[in-house]
XYZ file of C-alpha atoms in Angstrom:
777
model
C -39.706 -24.703 15.316
C -42.578 -27.051 14.449
C -42.893 -29.862 17.067
C -43.533 -32.340 14.267
C -40.061 -31.705 12.929
C -38.474 -32.493 16.277
C -40.373 -35.792 16.548
C -39.038 -36.767 13.117
C -35.549 -35.638 14.164
C -35.553 -37.862 17.231
C -36.393 -40.850 15.048
C -33.873 -40.050 12.313
C -30.981 -39.371 14.702
C -30.587 -43.120 15.293
C -30.640 -43.857 11.578
C -28.187 -41.098 10.700
C -25.877 -42.121 13.518
C -25.741 -45.657 12.158
C -25.065 -44.388 8.619
C -22.593 -41.681 9.664
C -24.442 -39.094 7.575
C -26.502 -35.975 8.232
C -29.993 -35.853 6.752
C -32.432 -33.041 6.221
C -35.613 -33.071 8.342
C -37.294 -29.674 7.922
C -36.959 -25.936 7.999
C -38.770 -22.775 8.972
C -38.161 -19.157 7.826
C -38.677 -16.421 10.415
C -37.728 -13.415 8.318
C -34.693 -12.472 10.439
C -33.350 -16.032 10.514
C -33.668 -19.457 9.014
C -33.825 -22.596 11.179
C -33.091 -26.027 9.732
C -33.534 -29.290 11.577
C -31.315 -32.207 10.668
C -31.022 -35.739 11.906
C -28.436 -34.734 14.473
C -29.250 -31.168 15.420
C -30.528 -27.722 14.534
C -29.023 -24.950 12.412
C -29.886 -21.294 12.957
C -28.716 -19.038 10.202
C -28.791 -15.316 10.871
C -27.683 -12.459 8.642
C -25.941 -9.632 10.521
C -25.603 -7.482 7.410
C -25.373 -8.001 3.670
C -21.701 -8.849 4.250
C -21.989 -11.052 7.347
C -23.981 -14.180 8.088
C -23.833 -16.329 11.219
C -24.445 -20.067 11.375
C -25.031 -21.786 14.718
C -25.379 -25.526 15.031
C -26.774 -27.143 18.229
C -26.563 -30.947 18.370
C -29.622 -32.713 19.740
C -29.428 -32.885 23.536
C -27.476 -29.617 23.883
C -28.696 -26.108 24.563
C -27.617 -23.012 22.638
C -24.971 -20.935 24.389
C -25.532 -17.282 23.419
C -22.361 -15.872 24.987
C -19.823 -14.581 22.491
C -16.529 -13.056 23.696
C -15.762 -11.717 20.207
C -18.959 -10.392 18.653
C -20.393 -7.048 19.673
C -22.455 -6.250 16.588
C -26.223 -6.780 16.764
C -27.946 -8.263 13.692
C -29.164 -5.506 11.394
C -32.457 -5.514 9.566
C -31.522 -7.144 6.296
C -33.701 -7.641 3.271
C -33.605 -11.447 2.817
C -35.413 -13.909 0.576
C -36.131 -17.573 1.220
C -36.951 -20.288 -1.293
C -37.645 -24.014 -0.843
C -37.616 -25.551 -4.282
C -36.477 -28.788 -5.946
C -34.536 -30.217 -3.058
C -32.755 -26.964 -2.254
C -33.193 -24.123 0.209
C -31.831 -20.710 -0.664
C -31.551 -17.846 1.829
C -30.313 -14.747 0.033
C -29.452 -11.140 0.797
C -28.130 -8.527 -1.639
C -24.640 -9.742 -0.830
C -24.000 -12.972 0.981
C -26.317 -15.970 0.639
C -26.684 -19.519 1.903
C -27.663 -22.583 -0.117
C -28.762 -25.822 1.586
C -29.010 -28.953 -0.486
C -31.278 -31.487 1.120
C -29.929 -34.746 -0.294
C -27.103 -35.145 0.228
C -27.194 -32.504 2.961
C -24.753 -29.624 2.281
C -24.544 -25.994 3.377
C -22.680 -23.630 1.063
C -22.013 -19.877 1.059
C -21.975 -17.495 -1.866
C -21.209 -13.808 -2.316
C -22.586 -11.974 -5.345
C -23.406 -15.357 -6.853
C -19.857 -16.689 -6.459
C -19.202 -19.787 -4.317
C -17.023 -19.060 -1.281
C -16.929 -22.361 0.625
C -19.229 -25.187 1.770
C -19.563 -27.335 4.863
C -17.935 -30.701 4.245
C -18.767 -32.626 6.315
C -19.823 -29.824 8.637
C -20.106 -30.675 12.296
C -18.624 -33.983 13.571
C -17.717 -35.219 17.025
C -15.245 -37.715 18.475
C -14.543 -38.686 22.072
C -12.138 -35.768 22.523
C -12.876 -33.130 19.847
C -15.617 -31.397 17.930
C -14.913 -30.321 14.357
C -16.534 -28.131 11.708
C -15.148 -29.009 8.264
C -15.392 -27.196 4.908
C -14.476 -27.722 1.302
C -12.539 -24.857 -0.295
C -11.189 -24.174 -3.788
C -7.772 -25.352 -4.893
C -6.292 -21.968 -5.736
C -7.090 -19.735 -2.780
C -4.447 -18.495 -0.292
C -5.326 -18.602 3.382
C -4.391 -16.208 6.171
C -5.238 -15.746 9.855
C -4.980 -17.820 12.995
C -3.438 -14.942 14.946
C 0.271 -14.171 15.219
C 2.554 -16.685 13.498
C 5.670 -16.663 11.351
C 4.910 -19.164 8.602
C 4.905 -17.144 5.402
C 1.985 -14.927 4.450
C 0.014 -17.710 2.773
C -0.558 -20.107 5.651
C -2.344 -22.784 3.624
C -0.917 -26.244 4.283
C -0.488 -25.710 8.051
C -2.406 -27.049 11.011
C -2.424 -24.215 13.510
C -2.750 -24.820 17.209
C -5.102 -22.364 18.971
C -3.328 -22.065 22.302
C -1.649 -18.762 23.216
C 1.946 -19.630 24.101
C 5.238 -17.690 24.250
C 8.068 -18.701 22.004
C 11.266 -17.323 23.475
C 13.928 -16.216 21.048
C 12.148 -17.211 17.819
C 13.524 -16.241 14.438
C 12.169 -16.429 10.883
C 9.655 -19.212 11.716
C 7.287 -19.762 14.610
C 4.268 -22.029 14.351
C 2.779 -20.808 17.608
C 3.042 -17.450 19.343
C 1.365 -15.438 22.059
C -1.796 -14.343 20.242
C -3.945 -16.929 18.430
C -7.367 -16.370 16.894
C -9.995 -18.792 15.409
C -10.179 -16.750 12.240
C -9.374 -17.622 8.614
C -9.214 -15.167 5.704
C -9.069 -16.111 2.036
C -7.614 -14.551 -1.079
C -11.150 -14.841 -2.431
C -11.896 -11.960 -0.020
C -13.947 -13.673 2.604
C -13.340 -14.674 6.196
C -14.642 -17.345 8.558
C -14.612 -16.611 12.275
C -15.217 -19.517 14.659
C -16.936 -17.917 17.605
C -15.675 -20.113 20.448
C -13.000 -19.310 22.960
C -11.848 -22.804 23.970
C -8.461 -24.103 22.839
C -8.299 -26.049 19.615
C -6.853 -26.154 16.077
C -7.283 -24.528 12.681
C -6.433 -26.910 9.855
C -5.721 -24.930 6.688
C -5.701 -27.835 4.235
C -2.723 -29.561 5.878
C -3.729 -32.825 4.099
C -3.719 -31.148 0.673
C -7.304 -32.217 -0.039
C -8.893 -28.764 -0.322
C -10.374 -28.682 3.132
C -10.583 -26.219 5.985
C -11.380 -27.427 9.482
C -11.864 -25.952 12.964
C -11.285 -28.371 15.880
C -11.987 -27.664 19.523
C -12.326 -29.428 22.885
C -15.766 -27.993 23.692
C -18.040 -24.993 23.416
C -20.100 -23.186 20.808
C -20.567 -24.515 17.278
C -21.004 -20.994 15.887
C -19.224 -19.285 13.044
C -19.595 -16.150 10.997
C -18.876 -15.882 7.285
C -17.850 -12.387 6.169
C -17.510 -11.451 2.515
C -16.830 -8.249 0.626
C -15.936 -6.830 -2.821
C -12.475 -5.720 -1.617
C -10.073 -6.110 1.302
C -10.913 -2.711 2.798
C -14.608 -3.554 2.971
C -13.734 -6.997 4.430
C -11.714 -5.542 7.305
C -14.382 -2.897 7.807
C -17.087 -5.584 8.076
C -15.057 -7.835 10.358
C -14.274 -5.002 12.776
C -17.875 -3.935 12.684
C -18.658 -7.451 13.869
C -16.000 -7.674 16.637
C -15.375 -3.983 17.467
C -12.876 -1.355 16.442
C -9.787 0.015 18.135
C -10.467 3.297 19.960
C -8.051 6.093 19.251
C -4.937 5.638 21.372
C -3.332 8.653 23.063
C -1.213 10.581 20.587
C 1.964 9.882 22.558
C 1.595 6.219 21.492
C 3.165 7.261 18.167
C 6.285 8.643 19.859
C 9.540 6.952 20.839
C 9.758 4.692 23.902
C 12.734 4.003 26.187
C 12.428 0.391 27.311
C 14.579 -2.505 28.450
C 14.573 -5.510 30.707
C 14.912 -3.525 32.843
C 15.567 -0.317 34.787
C 16.620 -1.225 38.325
C 16.413 2.120 40.050
C 14.847 5.560 39.981
C 18.271 6.998 39.372
C 18.678 4.800 36.280
C 15.333 5.912 34.869
C 16.126 9.563 35.352
C 19.540 9.110 33.760
C 18.084 7.440 30.646
C 15.613 10.290 30.135
C 18.341 12.846 30.732
C 20.509 11.200 28.098
C 17.722 11.389 25.502
C 17.202 15.077 26.193
C 20.932 15.839 26.073
C 21.338 14.051 22.776
C 18.184 15.753 21.438
C 16.632 12.416 20.470
C 12.861 12.625 20.744
C 11.202 10.632 23.561
C 7.697 10.263 24.821
C 7.603 7.340 27.288
C 9.724 5.179 29.562
C 8.724 1.628 30.342
C 9.514 0.098 33.732
C 9.954 -3.683 33.740
C 9.539 -5.916 36.804
C 12.382 -4.287 38.848
C 9.985 -1.503 39.870
C 8.562 -3.901 42.476
C 11.453 -6.266 43.095
C 15.242 -6.240 43.276
C 15.399 -9.739 41.840
C 13.716 -11.383 38.839
C 12.529 -14.337 40.893
C 10.411 -14.433 44.010
C 8.866 -10.933 43.864
C 6.190 -11.107 41.148
C 2.887 -10.020 42.595
C 4.320 -7.354 44.958
C 2.921 -4.643 42.649
C 4.260 -1.762 44.698
C 7.375 0.343 44.199
C 10.460 -1.048 45.957
C 11.423 1.965 48.062
C 15.051 0.934 48.335
C 15.383 1.393 44.579
C 12.604 3.886 43.912
C 12.549 6.122 46.999
C 10.254 8.807 45.518
C 8.186 7.216 42.788
C 5.401 9.796 42.779
C 7.973 12.597 42.406
C 9.804 10.645 39.707
C 6.588 10.213 37.703
C 5.658 13.867 38.171
C 9.143 14.982 37.026
C 8.948 12.724 33.973
C 5.612 14.277 33.109
C 7.063 17.774 33.372
C 9.687 16.636 30.854
C 6.911 15.313 28.545
C 7.725 11.718 29.265
C 5.020 9.197 30.234
C 5.621 6.392 32.734
C 4.471 2.878 31.776
C 4.516 0.072 34.371
C 4.617 -3.678 33.881
C 2.106 -5.937 35.648
C 1.544 -9.687 35.505
C -1.428 -11.890 36.499
C 0.702 -14.084 38.801
C 0.920 -13.730 42.568
C 3.875 -15.710 43.919
C 3.602 -17.410 47.288
C 6.775 -15.473 48.239
C 5.302 -12.077 47.307
C 4.085 -9.464 49.746
C 0.496 -9.867 48.515
C 0.200 -13.622 48.608
C -1.706 -13.826 51.885
C -3.900 -10.938 50.947
C -4.746 -12.615 47.631
C -5.470 -15.931 49.340
C -7.620 -14.340 52.067
C -9.626 -12.310 49.573
C -10.255 -15.371 47.367
C -9.118 -13.724 44.161
C -7.075 -16.678 42.827
C -7.966 -19.565 40.576
C -8.423 -22.805 42.509
C -8.042 -26.532 42.505
C -10.968 -28.972 42.458
C -11.420 -28.453 46.216
C -11.656 -24.696 46.028
C -8.192 -23.932 47.394
C -5.802 -21.496 45.671
C -4.069 -23.571 43.028
C -0.278 -23.143 43.109
C 2.289 -24.422 40.682
C 5.919 -23.816 39.697
C 7.152 -21.703 36.837
C 10.285 -19.715 36.068
C 9.659 -16.853 38.490
C 8.607 -19.047 41.448
C 5.728 -20.867 43.076
C 2.585 -19.081 42.043
C -1.143 -18.698 41.881
C -2.986 -16.846 39.117
C -5.616 -14.098 39.449
C -9.042 -15.398 38.517
C -10.449 -12.748 36.211
C -13.875 -14.447 36.302
C -14.338 -13.553 39.940
C -15.844 -10.050 40.366
C -13.914 -9.567 43.606
C -10.664 -10.385 41.785
C -11.366 -7.842 39.049
C -12.116 -5.187 41.657
C -8.953 -6.043 43.619
C -6.753 -5.918 40.513
C -8.308 -2.683 39.199
C -7.839 -0.891 42.520
C -4.028 -1.444 42.168
C -4.142 0.112 38.719
C -6.324 2.907 39.955
C -3.897 3.807 42.721
C -1.025 4.310 40.280
C -3.064 6.098 37.651
C -3.916 8.580 40.397
C -0.169 8.868 41.003
C 0.388 9.792 37.354
C 1.151 6.490 35.603
C 0.067 6.974 31.962
C 0.223 3.449 30.567
C 0.231 -0.250 31.451
C 2.109 -3.278 30.253
C 0.319 -6.600 30.771
C 2.958 -9.313 30.472
C 2.767 -13.144 30.509
C -0.971 -12.947 29.827
C -1.223 -15.996 27.526
C -1.113 -16.966 30.509
C 2.499 -18.184 30.134
C 1.874 -21.115 32.507
C -1.737 -22.193 32.909
C -2.174 -25.909 33.763
C -5.285 -27.529 32.341
C -6.535 -28.588 35.761
C -6.687 -25.000 37.134
C -10.258 -24.046 37.788
C -11.788 -20.573 37.307
C -15.042 -19.241 38.627
C -18.263 -20.467 37.140
C -16.968 -23.955 36.491
C -14.588 -22.758 33.768
C -11.549 -24.903 33.171
C -8.176 -23.357 32.233
C -8.470 -24.793 28.687
C -11.845 -23.166 28.174
C -10.634 -19.662 29.048
C -6.928 -19.795 28.349
C -7.140 -17.957 25.022
C -9.369 -15.200 26.394
C -7.389 -14.493 29.544
C -5.471 -11.579 28.004
C -8.698 -10.421 26.333
C -10.481 -10.243 29.693
C -7.451 -8.614 31.304
C -7.428 -5.829 28.737
C -11.186 -5.443 29.126
C -10.729 -5.043 32.904
C -8.263 -2.154 32.446
C -10.224 -0.548 29.611
C -13.506 -0.582 31.509
C -11.785 0.674 34.654
C -10.572 3.722 32.749
C -14.063 4.372 31.358
C -15.521 4.226 34.871
C -12.903 6.072 36.938
C -10.827 8.032 34.353
C -13.341 8.847 31.700
C -11.326 11.794 30.378
C -8.148 9.759 29.675
C -7.310 7.426 26.840
C -5.666 4.199 28.101
C -2.416 2.719 26.840
C -2.685 -1.062 27.296
C 0.394 -2.974 26.076
C -0.581 -6.683 26.071
C 1.155 -9.842 24.841
C -1.915 -12.023 24.356
C -5.526 -11.712 23.394
C -8.406 -13.019 21.300
C -10.750 -12.049 18.490
C -12.057 -8.542 19.164
C -9.419 -7.599 21.740
C -8.782 -4.449 19.674
C -11.970 -2.872 20.979
C -10.385 -2.604 24.445
C -7.563 -0.455 23.078
C -5.074 -3.316 23.180
C -1.568 -2.627 21.911
C -0.008 -6.087 21.358
C 3.558 -6.959 20.507
C 5.097 -10.016 18.918
C 6.736 -11.463 22.007
C 10.348 -12.305 22.866
C 11.785 -12.303 19.322
C 15.383 -13.221 18.896
C 17.913 -10.520 18.210
C 18.711 -11.926 14.772
C 18.090 -11.218 11.091
C 15.597 -14.121 11.086
C 13.751 -12.385 13.938
C 13.505 -9.177 11.923
C 12.420 -11.009 8.755
C 9.346 -12.425 10.475
C 8.011 -9.132 11.811
C 6.271 -7.589 8.761
C 4.315 -10.817 8.256
C 3.186 -10.946 11.873
C 2.088 -7.284 11.907
C 0.302 -7.435 8.558
C -1.504 -10.651 9.466
C -2.742 -9.203 12.740
C -3.877 -5.993 11.049
C -5.982 -8.120 8.617
C -7.499 -9.762 11.668
C -8.542 -6.437 13.247
C -5.635 -6.017 15.621
C -3.678 -3.235 13.860
C -1.236 -2.190 16.585
C 0.817 -5.371 16.582
C 4.491 -4.375 16.692
C 7.857 -5.789 17.719
C 10.586 -5.185 20.234
C 12.698 -3.032 17.902
C 16.224 -4.339 17.637
C 15.126 -7.762 18.896
C 14.758 -8.953 22.476
C 16.533 -12.238 23.156
C 20.252 -12.775 22.822
C 23.424 -10.927 23.868
C 24.877 -10.367 20.420
C 25.584 -6.793 19.263
C 24.855 -6.319 15.593
C 24.781 -2.597 14.763
C 23.554 -3.088 11.244
C 20.618 -5.231 12.435
C 19.761 -2.699 15.151
C 19.696 0.194 12.718
C 17.715 -1.641 10.042
C 15.160 -2.784 12.638
C 14.687 0.771 13.892
C 14.344 2.072 10.335
C 11.646 -0.515 9.747
C 10.059 0.590 13.048
C 9.393 4.051 11.619
C 6.734 2.426 9.435
C 5.099 0.103 12.017
C 2.488 0.904 14.634
C 4.512 1.494 17.806
C 8.175 2.635 17.964
C 9.492 0.817 21.045
C 13.063 -0.577 21.117
C 13.258 -3.195 23.881
C 15.813 -5.869 24.808
C 17.493 -7.771 27.553
C 19.838 -5.378 29.283
C 23.109 -7.049 28.190
C 22.753 -5.086 24.954
C 21.291 -1.573 25.256
C 18.009 -1.048 23.379
C 18.195 2.726 23.728
C 20.107 4.529 20.961
C 21.646 6.967 23.475
C 23.867 4.113 24.741
C 25.086 2.942 21.318
C 28.259 4.120 19.560
C 28.115 7.496 17.822
C 27.588 6.362 14.219
C 24.800 4.006 15.286
C 23.254 6.661 17.466
C 23.251 9.144 14.584
C 21.444 6.710 12.289
C 18.919 5.813 14.984
C 18.336 9.475 15.697
C 17.546 10.129 12.021
C 15.004 7.296 11.972
C 13.334 8.566 15.151
C 13.172 12.126 13.834
C 11.473 10.798 10.684
C 8.978 9.055 12.907
C 8.085 12.333 14.580
C 7.969 14.202 11.299
C 5.354 11.719 10.117
C 3.115 12.181 13.199
C 0.253 13.892 11.324
C 0.196 11.112 8.717
C 0.444 8.354 11.326
C -2.214 9.858 13.578
C -4.547 10.065 10.619
C -3.985 6.334 10.056
C -5.087 5.788 13.640
C -8.289 7.730 12.948
C -9.023 5.645 9.827
C -8.422 2.453 11.840
C -10.774 3.619 14.614
C -13.420 4.742 12.179
C -13.317 1.912 9.609
C -10.981 -0.795 10.861
C -8.403 -0.271 8.099
C -5.012 -1.732 9.018
C -2.042 0.563 9.442
C 0.247 -1.932 7.693
C -1.356 -3.433 4.547
C -0.279 -6.318 2.270
C 0.337 -5.489 -1.356
C -2.621 -7.631 -2.420
C -4.896 -5.013 -0.845
C -4.023 -3.030 -3.954
C -4.191 -5.870 -6.447
C -6.495 -8.518 -4.985
C -6.442 -10.620 -8.138
C -2.650 -10.809 -8.412
C -1.763 -14.276 -7.101
C 1.958 -13.403 -7.245
C 1.420 -11.048 -4.305
C -0.368 -13.503 -2.006
C 2.764 -14.587 -0.185
C 4.702 -11.287 -0.189
C 5.691 -10.100 3.268
C 8.926 -8.187 2.664
C 7.049 -5.212 1.267
C 3.923 -3.501 2.444
C 1.838 -0.358 2.379
C 2.008 2.010 5.353
C -1.466 3.407 5.074
C -2.625 3.878 1.554
C 0.076 6.136 0.204
C 3.503 4.922 1.362
C 5.125 1.783 0.010
C 7.781 0.337 2.362
C 10.508 -2.113 1.434
C 12.492 -2.859 4.635
C 16.034 -4.107 4.546
C 15.880 -7.624 5.947
C 19.149 -9.171 4.769
C 22.541 -8.684 6.388
C 25.002 -6.745 4.261
C 22.512 -6.152 1.444
C 23.533 -3.418 -1.025
C 20.425 -3.573 -3.172
C 16.991 -5.127 -3.173
C 14.104 -5.806 -5.546
C 10.897 -3.829 -5.121
C 7.509 -4.406 -6.800
C 5.468 -1.241 -7.359
C 1.683 -1.737 -7.259
C -0.403 -0.750 -10.220
C -2.661 2.289 -10.648
C -0.050 5.008 -10.040
C 3.579 5.995 -10.137
C 5.701 5.829 -7.001
C 8.088 8.621 -5.947
C 11.316 8.369 -3.976
C 14.160 10.858 -3.839
C 15.018 11.817 -7.426
C 13.375 8.789 -9.035
C 9.877 7.859 -10.124
C 8.816 4.234 -10.674
C 5.958 3.074 -12.842
C 3.220 1.082 -11.171
C 2.991 -2.608 -12.079
C 6.748 -2.876 -12.536
C 9.626 -4.390 -10.593
C 12.953 -2.596 -10.090
C 16.217 -3.126 -8.284
C 16.913 -0.230 -5.927
C 20.247 0.654 -4.342
C 20.269 0.654 -0.535
C 21.480 3.495 1.626
C 22.807 3.296 5.129
C 20.645 6.085 6.593
C 17.210 4.798 5.492
C 15.273 1.935 4.072
C 13.501 2.283 0.732
C 10.063 3.908 0.923
C 8.004 5.460 -1.849
C 5.061 7.871 -2.141
C 2.042 7.146 -4.311
C 1.447 9.471 -7.284
C -1.422 11.795 -6.451
C -0.872 11.418 -2.703
C -1.031 14.138 -0.099
C 1.485 13.403 2.677
C 0.970 15.631 5.695
C 3.991 16.188 7.955
C 4.907 18.261 11.000
C 6.465 21.569 10.136
C 8.243 21.764 13.485
C 11.115 19.748 14.967
C 9.695 17.746 17.853
C 11.344 16.325 20.971
C 7.983 14.962 22.181
C 4.492 14.597 20.781
C 3.511 17.133 23.487
C 5.383 19.726 21.353
C 3.227 18.979 18.358
C 0.870 21.558 16.904
C -1.275 21.329 13.781
C -1.163 25.056 13.257
C 1.815 24.688 10.893
C 1.902 21.709 8.533
C 3.821 20.672 5.462
C 1.951 18.860 2.733
C 3.886 16.975 0.060
C 1.818 16.461 -3.099
C 3.108 14.056 -5.769
C 2.089 14.952 -9.314
C 1.185 12.069 -11.546
C -0.397 13.200 -14.835
C -2.006 9.782 -15.184
C -3.903 10.394 -11.917
C -6.417 12.982 -13.037
C -8.075 13.205 -9.628
C -6.915 12.250 -6.126
C -7.803 12.929 -2.536
C -6.440 12.639 0.980
C -7.267 13.663 4.512
C -5.698 14.978 7.654
C -7.303 14.270 11.036
C -6.758 16.311 14.205
C -8.026 16.225 17.770
C -6.348 16.957 21.141
C -4.760 13.451 21.274
C -6.174 12.862 24.749
C -9.933 12.948 24.901
C -11.652 9.548 24.537
C -14.311 9.522 21.846
C -13.162 12.921 20.546
C -14.566 12.130 17.105
C -17.934 10.964 18.503
C -18.168 14.088 20.634
C -17.428 16.378 17.673
C -14.110 17.578 19.128
C -12.063 17.190 15.989
C -11.247 18.710 12.591
C -10.641 17.046 9.254
C -8.882 18.623 6.309
C -9.839 17.137 2.982
C -7.421 17.519 0.054
C -8.466 17.042 -3.527
C -6.563 17.394 -6.755
C -7.834 17.676 -10.298
C -5.464 17.571 -13.300
C -6.432 18.938 -16.688
C -3.561 18.986 -19.117
C -0.702 20.843 -17.432
C -2.880 22.471 -14.785
C -3.405 20.973 -11.339
C -6.126 22.399 -9.089
C -5.747 21.647 -5.367
C -8.687 22.214 -3.027
C -8.480 22.151 0.748
C -11.670 21.867 2.758
C -11.847 22.209 6.568
C -14.566 20.115 8.151
C -14.673 20.729 11.900
C -16.754 18.711 14.343
C -19.615 20.512 16.007
C -17.674 20.933 19.258
C -14.298 21.605 17.744
C -12.024 24.426 19.022
C -11.287 26.504 15.938
C -7.673 26.547 14.710
C -6.089 28.830 12.151
C -3.592 26.804 10.095
C -0.724 27.624 7.829
C -0.176 24.964 5.191
C 2.925 24.850 3.041
C 2.634 22.648 -0.088
C 5.657 21.030 -1.639
C 4.814 19.991 -5.211
C 6.855 17.007 -6.411
C 7.028 15.910 -10.032
C 9.403 14.155 -12.351
C 11.263 16.643 -14.577
C 15.004 16.135 -15.127
C 15.033 14.189 -11.886
C 12.713 15.467 -9.191
C 11.279 18.960 -9.522
C 10.284 20.562 -6.250
C 8.108 23.630 -5.940
C 7.275 25.179 -2.594
C 4.013 27.076 -2.381
C 3.373 30.238 -0.481
C 1.833 29.389 2.917
C -1.905 28.771 2.558
C -3.830 30.214 5.457
C -7.055 28.343 6.291
C -9.492 28.732 9.143
C -11.818 26.072 10.532
C -14.727 25.597 8.174
C -13.060 27.301 5.202
C -12.459 26.046 1.650
C -9.275 27.167 -0.167
C -8.149 26.479 -3.723
C -4.940 27.120 -5.658
C -3.612 26.092 -9.012
C -0.250 24.686 -10.119
C 1.221 24.323 -13.598
C 3.165 21.136 -14.260
C 6.760 21.996 -15.195
C 7.822 18.823 -17.064
């Protein structure tokens, strides 16, 4: 930047400070960025792509901090134009652009020549906070801020950015375990505030058409992301912050989980019951009793209690032989009463007080210290514990209390970091530690990392978050679709809930069944609860068990479809659960809908969220018909559907190809893609449609990148009464060839539902096969 501009800036800072206004001093265009000097600081505006632009403001007297915990994308070479004319600077790309008015000073953002938002007043500072404020339009709905239960449109709320547990919450929770400094708008743009410190997001709480980010300290950096549709927006945001790697295929199976299994005998008995009842099962989760007989006083032991688990290695090996994976809980707290306290203190792995001594404090489980993840020796120490048990056969990890649940402001972490500066990225760094440990020491294994807290971009570490200790209530169930959809929009698509609800001793069989039926169409199927009420269906009464079994069997039948959703999420960042406005972005009546959603592109789900309900209203998105049972519903209409005890309403899009397993499965390990059923839904109004099926071994990290995969592409073309269906196999360069037998079920509306079953279609890797079907109606 020209030295002359800085001399002027030093002079004008005093004037601007007295007037309380920001004034323009000068600018310089560098091709890949624009720098603007004002009376109180310097802007650096950098395009990352045609859809993403970053603005960094550095007040005079401060230095730029280049460290981002969220952003992994490097700025691309973008064709940009700069003009300085008639009191206005314009910095434009083929998509997003920035306009800077000199007097009065104002920075505004446009996409395809449409105004998105503008700084107003931009950066301001008080004795305790720093704020970046914007003007927004009066009619846009706002989303984001992490996991909350506020209603889909979160405009009108001031959201605290401080990860915190909310035990037993119901239909509303203003603050939960996973917060993010990210706002999304119904105008299809997003603003990400790239700073990890605690703070607030004000989504027009004063009803004056403003948006504000407030923080205690740190970077004054934000990215504006804009796109023509919601799919491109999520694609761009996850390009910026990273995408979720493919989880192991068993992630999509059924979990046995409770708080908690006390003994090895109990674990074995639970698995035996599932197998006897022929209810599919893929994993068993061990809560904190694996290392302690009591809830209190033992956290931090992190080794099997031999009195209760005499042969843990054999138990894990036996579970594996029965196609069941073992998942262990861990926490970041080391109690002063635990077996490892002295070791942790001696090895200096704990956060400290101002004098450098391990900082201890009281919380529910006892007197504790907390592992300092910003100390390299602490990361090594913690990872070596994980490494030991992975070598023993443990297949997945549960990181609990990682907000952290108790994290006093005066705790000090390495590098001069205060607790408040790193609180919201503690879970993020913890997931990163486990993920990078796998890449280093177990490079042939996909990690399963169940975490309760994180930050922007945590998805790139394979994080599987859940919505915390939700109450076992209808209100608790009602809030779950909103939480999961919001997190999927924010890049974290595997947000799910403790199916059946966690907190409370009440037994409500209807609630339990409806929650599990909803769970079929959400990312992870994991019933979990306090042990007073069994979470596992094998311990419920027969009629409840039968309904739960049917839901779980449907989950396994859908494995090919669900695993393909995982591929699309890893490849493009598309959420698994999608709000209806993804289909109709201009329909304001859908902006606050959370009791319906799309599971992938082609299944519309309307969960039963009201006790004793016999019917419910369903809106069917435009562009196609929707099929269910013997009925077909026109897109763009609303209908009242009758509810059934053994399922929740779900509907298939006209023209969709729904790929299902042709075999009955008791575990995802039984799955083979050699025999598949494909349901095709004939909609004469949809003259052409397409779909895909993705397959790999379910285990190899980066299977797609290494060419160890195969994709089947399905295409339909309708001319009059004749439908032509084409199947194309596209194997990766290192794929193991598979001969498949595909059975098509053709569904159309003719005197109810007409069903035609095709002869098996044999297709080899790399082949193209075509067949024709004549519409019967």
